[in-house]
Amino acid sequence: MGDTVTMIQAEYADRLPGMEKILPPLIAVALSGIARLDAQSHAVAVPATVALGGRLRRLIDRHFRDDWPVERYAAALGTTRHLLDKAARQVLGAGVRQAVGERRLVEAKRLLLFTVRPVEDIAYETGFNDPAYFSRFFRAAVGLSPAAWRRLRLGQD
């Protein structure tokens, strides 16, 4: 980068013919070099557990509907069930199964509020094979059935 800055200084100081065509690309190269230095200086080492927890969160977001067992998440992330559960508790504040359940609950609430789809469809959409089990899961987590929660949130009660 020092050589590039020296070339810019020489072009500017000597004011040779064609300087106006040579300076902009040289300045662009210098600015790119500065941007790279800045990007390198902000690189932060993330602890392995935190990185694993972040990768787990992204994988849960993609596969919460698929009802994967914890072992499949561990295999997909190349780790053990124990280390994955430890990372989940540290980063997500819950074990893997609970984190998947919470993600399903968030999606169910979103669908209940922003669609007119029946509760049974929402159950299937969020990865539950049994709408009755979905309703029990929802009631245990929220304290109301999915239909009652929807009516309450939409001001229909």
mmCIF file of C-alpha atoms in Angstrom:
data_model
loop_
_atom_site.group_PDB
_atom_site.id
_atom_site.type_symbol
_atom_site.label_atom_id
_atom_site.label_comp_id
_atom_site.label_asym_id
_atom_site.label_seq_id
_atom_site.Cartn_x
_atom_site.Cartn_y
_atom_site.Cartn_z
ATOM 1 C CA MET A 1 0.000 0.000 0.000
ATOM 2 C CA GLY A 2 2.943 2.297 0.663
ATOM 3 C CA ASP A 3 4.022 1.995 -2.966
ATOM 4 C CA THR A 4 0.546 2.999 -4.136
ATOM 5 C CA VAL A 5 0.528 6.085 -1.920
ATOM 6 C CA THR A 6 4.011 7.024 -3.171
ATOM 7 C CA MET A 7 2.783 6.753 -6.781
ATOM 8 C CA ILE A 8 -0.213 8.976 -5.959
ATOM 9 C CA GLN A 9 2.093 11.562 -4.386
ATOM 10 C CA ALA A 10 4.433 11.505 -7.394
ATOM 11 C CA GLU A 11 1.603 11.859 -9.909
ATOM 12 C CA TYR A 12 0.097 14.736 -7.979
ATOM 13 C CA ALA A 13 3.431 16.516 -7.367
ATOM 14 C CA ASP A 14 4.754 16.182 -10.922
ATOM 15 C CA ARG A 15 1.438 17.058 -12.622
ATOM 16 C CA LEU A 16 2.430 15.098 -15.696
ATOM 17 C CA PRO A 17 0.104 14.863 -18.724
ATOM 18 C CA GLY A 18 -2.606 12.219 -18.172
ATOM 19 C CA MET A 19 -2.496 12.637 -14.394
ATOM 20 C CA GLU A 20 -6.306 13.009 -14.265
ATOM 21 C CA LYS A 21 -6.666 9.539 -15.809
ATOM 22 C CA ILE A 22 -4.072 7.811 -13.650
ATOM 23 C CA LEU A 23 -4.960 9.252 -10.224
ATOM 24 C CA PRO A 24 -8.532 7.900 -9.839
ATOM 25 C CA PRO A 25 -7.561 4.210 -10.263
ATOM 26 C CA LEU A 26 -4.553 4.642 -7.972
ATOM 27 C CA ILE A 27 -6.740 6.276 -5.335
ATOM 28 C CA ALA A 28 -9.273 3.446 -5.699
ATOM 29 C CA VAL A 29 -6.513 0.882 -5.076
ATOM 30 C CA ALA A 30 -5.353 2.808 -1.990
ATOM 31 C CA LEU A 31 -8.910 3.034 -0.612
ATOM 32 C CA SER A 32 -9.438 -0.688 -1.188
ATOM 33 C CA GLY A 33 -6.268 -1.400 0.751
ATOM 34 C CA ILE A 34 -7.461 0.818 3.608
ATOM 35 C CA ALA A 35 -10.826 -0.977 3.637
ATOM 36 C CA ARG A 36 -9.063 -4.342 3.889
ATOM 37 C CA LEU A 37 -6.992 -3.123 6.818
ATOM 38 C CA ASP A 38 -10.137 -1.930 8.573
ATOM 39 C CA ALA A 39 -11.927 -5.242 7.985
ATOM 40 C CA GLN A 40 -8.974 -7.176 9.403
ATOM 41 C CA SER A 41 -8.763 -5.007 12.503
ATOM 42 C CA HIS A 42 -12.392 -5.751 13.434
ATOM 43 C CA ALA A 43 -12.082 -9.499 13.170
ATOM 44 C CA VAL A 44 -13.099 -10.889 16.541
ATOM 45 C CA ALA A 45 -12.424 -14.416 17.638
ATOM 46 C CA VAL A 46 -15.682 -16.008 18.738
ATOM 47 C CA PRO A 47 -15.512 -18.803 21.313
ATOM 48 C CA ALA A 48 -16.218 -22.216 19.788
ATOM 49 C CA THR A 49 -19.329 -22.723 21.936
ATOM 50 C CA VAL A 50 -20.802 -19.413 20.796
ATOM 51 C CA ALA A 51 -20.030 -20.176 17.148
ATOM 52 C CA LEU A 52 -21.654 -23.602 17.491
ATOM 53 C CA GLY A 53 -24.726 -22.044 19.115
ATOM 54 C CA GLY A 54 -25.055 -19.583 16.232
ATOM 55 C CA ARG A 55 -24.744 -22.350 13.657
ATOM 56 C CA LEU A 56 -27.360 -24.357 15.571
ATOM 57 C CA ARG A 57 -29.765 -21.399 15.553
ATOM 58 C CA ARG A 58 -29.462 -21.084 11.765
ATOM 59 C CA LEU A 59 -29.973 -24.843 11.337
ATOM 60 C CA ILE A 60 -33.046 -24.797 13.581
ATOM 61 C CA ASP A 61 -34.476 -21.924 11.532
ATOM 62 C CA ARG A 62 -34.119 -24.037 8.394
ATOM 63 C CA HIS A 63 -35.312 -27.382 9.793
ATOM 64 C CA PHE A 64 -37.680 -26.810 12.731
ATOM 65 C CA ARG A 65 -40.565 -28.092 10.603
ATOM 66 C CA ASP A 66 -38.735 -31.358 9.881
ATOM 67 C CA ASP A 67 -38.867 -32.702 13.458
ATOM 68 C CA TRP A 68 -35.189 -33.663 13.515
ATOM 69 C CA PRO A 69 -33.931 -35.508 16.589
ATOM 70 C CA VAL A 70 -31.096 -33.840 18.496
ATOM 71 C CA GLU A 71 -28.656 -36.411 17.098
ATOM 72 C CA ARG A 72 -29.363 -35.237 13.563
ATOM 73 C CA TYR A 73 -28.587 -31.618 14.492
ATOM 74 C CA ALA A 74 -25.369 -32.838 16.143
ATOM 75 C CA ALA A 75 -24.388 -34.855 13.059
ATOM 76 C CA ALA A 76 -25.168 -31.958 10.705
ATOM 77 C CA LEU A 77 -22.953 -29.681 12.793
ATOM 78 C CA GLY A 78 -20.186 -32.240 13.263
ATOM 79 C CA THR A 79 -20.343 -32.341 17.050
ATOM 80 C CA THR A 80 -21.637 -34.444 19.904
ATOM 81 C CA ARG A 81 -25.051 -34.220 21.492
ATOM 82 C CA HIS A 82 -23.460 -33.130 24.778
ATOM 83 C CA LEU A 83 -21.452 -30.269 23.239
ATOM 84 C CA LEU A 84 -24.428 -29.178 21.150
ATOM 85 C CA ASP A 85 -26.727 -29.066 24.156
ATOM 86 C CA LYS A 86 -24.089 -27.121 26.110
ATOM 87 C CA ALA A 87 -23.793 -24.581 23.266
ATOM 88 C CA ALA A 88 -27.575 -24.329 22.962
ATOM 89 C CA ARG A 89 -27.983 -23.627 26.671
ATOM 90 C CA GLN A 90 -25.212 -21.030 26.652
ATOM 91 C CA VAL A 91 -26.246 -19.196 23.466
ATOM 92 C CA LEU A 92 -29.971 -19.866 23.129
ATOM 93 C CA GLY A 93 -30.804 -20.185 26.812
ATOM 94 C CA ALA A 94 -32.435 -23.584 26.319
ATOM 95 C CA GLY A 95 -31.608 -27.136 25.321
ATOM 96 C CA VAL A 96 -31.814 -28.164 21.674
ATOM 97 C CA ARG A 97 -35.318 -29.694 21.854
ATOM 98 C CA GLN A 98 -36.639 -26.709 23.780
ATOM 99 C CA ALA A 99 -35.043 -24.302 21.276
ATOM 100 C CA VAL A 100 -36.731 -26.151 18.417
ATOM 101 C CA GLY A 101 -40.046 -26.023 20.299
ATOM 102 C CA GLU A 102 -39.664 -22.282 20.898
ATOM 103 C CA ARG A 103 -38.942 -21.729 17.195
ATOM 104 C CA ARG A 104 -42.049 -23.731 16.275
ATOM 105 C CA LEU A 105 -44.078 -21.672 18.746
ATOM 106 C CA VAL A 106 -42.848 -18.388 17.234
ATOM 107 C CA GLU A 107 -43.798 -19.590 13.754
ATOM 108 C CA ALA A 108 -47.202 -20.820 14.950
ATOM 109 C CA LYS A 109 -47.939 -17.441 16.556
ATOM 110 C CA ARG A 110 -46.868 -15.644 13.374
ATOM 111 C CA LEU A 111 -49.160 -17.795 11.254
ATOM 112 C CA LEU A 112 -52.055 -17.448 13.705
ATOM 113 C CA LEU A 113 -51.769 -13.651 13.658
ATOM 114 C CA PHE A 114 -51.019 -12.973 10.014
ATOM 115 C CA THR A 115 -52.976 -15.634 8.158
ATOM 116 C CA VAL A 116 -56.538 -16.898 8.205
ATOM 117 C CA ARG A 117 -55.426 -20.498 7.917
ATOM 118 C CA PRO A 118 -57.109 -23.054 10.178
ATOM 119 C CA VAL A 119 -55.275 -24.224 13.279
ATOM 120 C CA GLU A 120 -54.893 -27.700 11.768
ATOM 121 C CA ASP A 121 -53.011 -26.292 8.757
ATOM 122 C CA ILE A 122 -50.768 -24.283 11.057
ATOM 123 C CA ALA A 123 -50.040 -27.421 13.064
ATOM 124 C CA TYR A 124 -48.841 -29.230 9.941
ATOM 125 C CA GLU A 125 -46.963 -26.153 8.698
ATOM 126 C CA THR A 126 -44.976 -25.935 11.924
ATOM 127 C CA GLY A 127 -43.979 -29.602 11.841
ATOM 128 C CA PHE A 128 -46.624 -31.255 14.000
ATOM 129 C CA ASN A 129 -48.135 -34.417 12.535
ATOM 130 C CA ASP A 130 -51.041 -34.340 14.993
ATOM 131 C CA PRO A 131 -53.130 -31.147 15.332
ATOM 132 C CA ALA A 132 -54.358 -32.281 18.774
ATOM 133 C CA TYR A 133 -50.761 -32.609 19.983
ATOM 134 C CA PHE A 134 -50.012 -29.163 18.524
ATOM 135 C CA SER A 135 -52.919 -27.702 20.482
ATOM 136 C CA ARG A 136 -51.699 -29.341 23.707
ATOM 137 C CA PHE A 137 -48.153 -28.085 23.038
ATOM 138 C CA PHE A 138 -49.429 -24.561 22.348
ATOM 139 C CA ARG A 139 -51.687 -24.526 25.432
ATOM 140 C CA ALA A 140 -48.837 -25.742 27.664
ATOM 141 C CA ALA A 141 -46.543 -22.998 26.378
ATOM 142 C CA VAL A 142 -49.013 -20.092 26.170
ATOM 143 C CA GLY A 143 -51.848 -20.974 28.533
ATOM 144 C CA LEU A 144 -54.515 -20.776 25.827
ATOM 145 C CA SER A 145 -55.534 -22.906 22.875
ATOM 146 C CA PRO A 146 -54.267 -21.655 19.503
ATOM 147 C CA ALA A 147 -57.761 -20.524 18.463
ATOM 148 C CA ALA A 148 -58.376 -18.696 21.763
ATOM 149 C CA TRP A 149 -54.947 -17.043 21.571
ATOM 150 C CA ARG A 150 -55.672 -15.882 18.024
ATOM 151 C CA ARG A 151 -59.048 -14.413 19.006
ATOM 152 C CA LEU A 152 -57.531 -12.638 22.012
ATOM 153 C CA ARG A 153 -54.615 -11.189 20.008
ATOM 154 C CA LEU A 154 -56.902 -10.045 17.209
ATOM 155 C CA GLY A 155 -59.302 -8.451 19.695
ATOM 156 C CA GLN A 156 -62.176 -10.763 18.810
ATOM 157 C CA ASP A 157 -63.008 -11.644 22.410
#
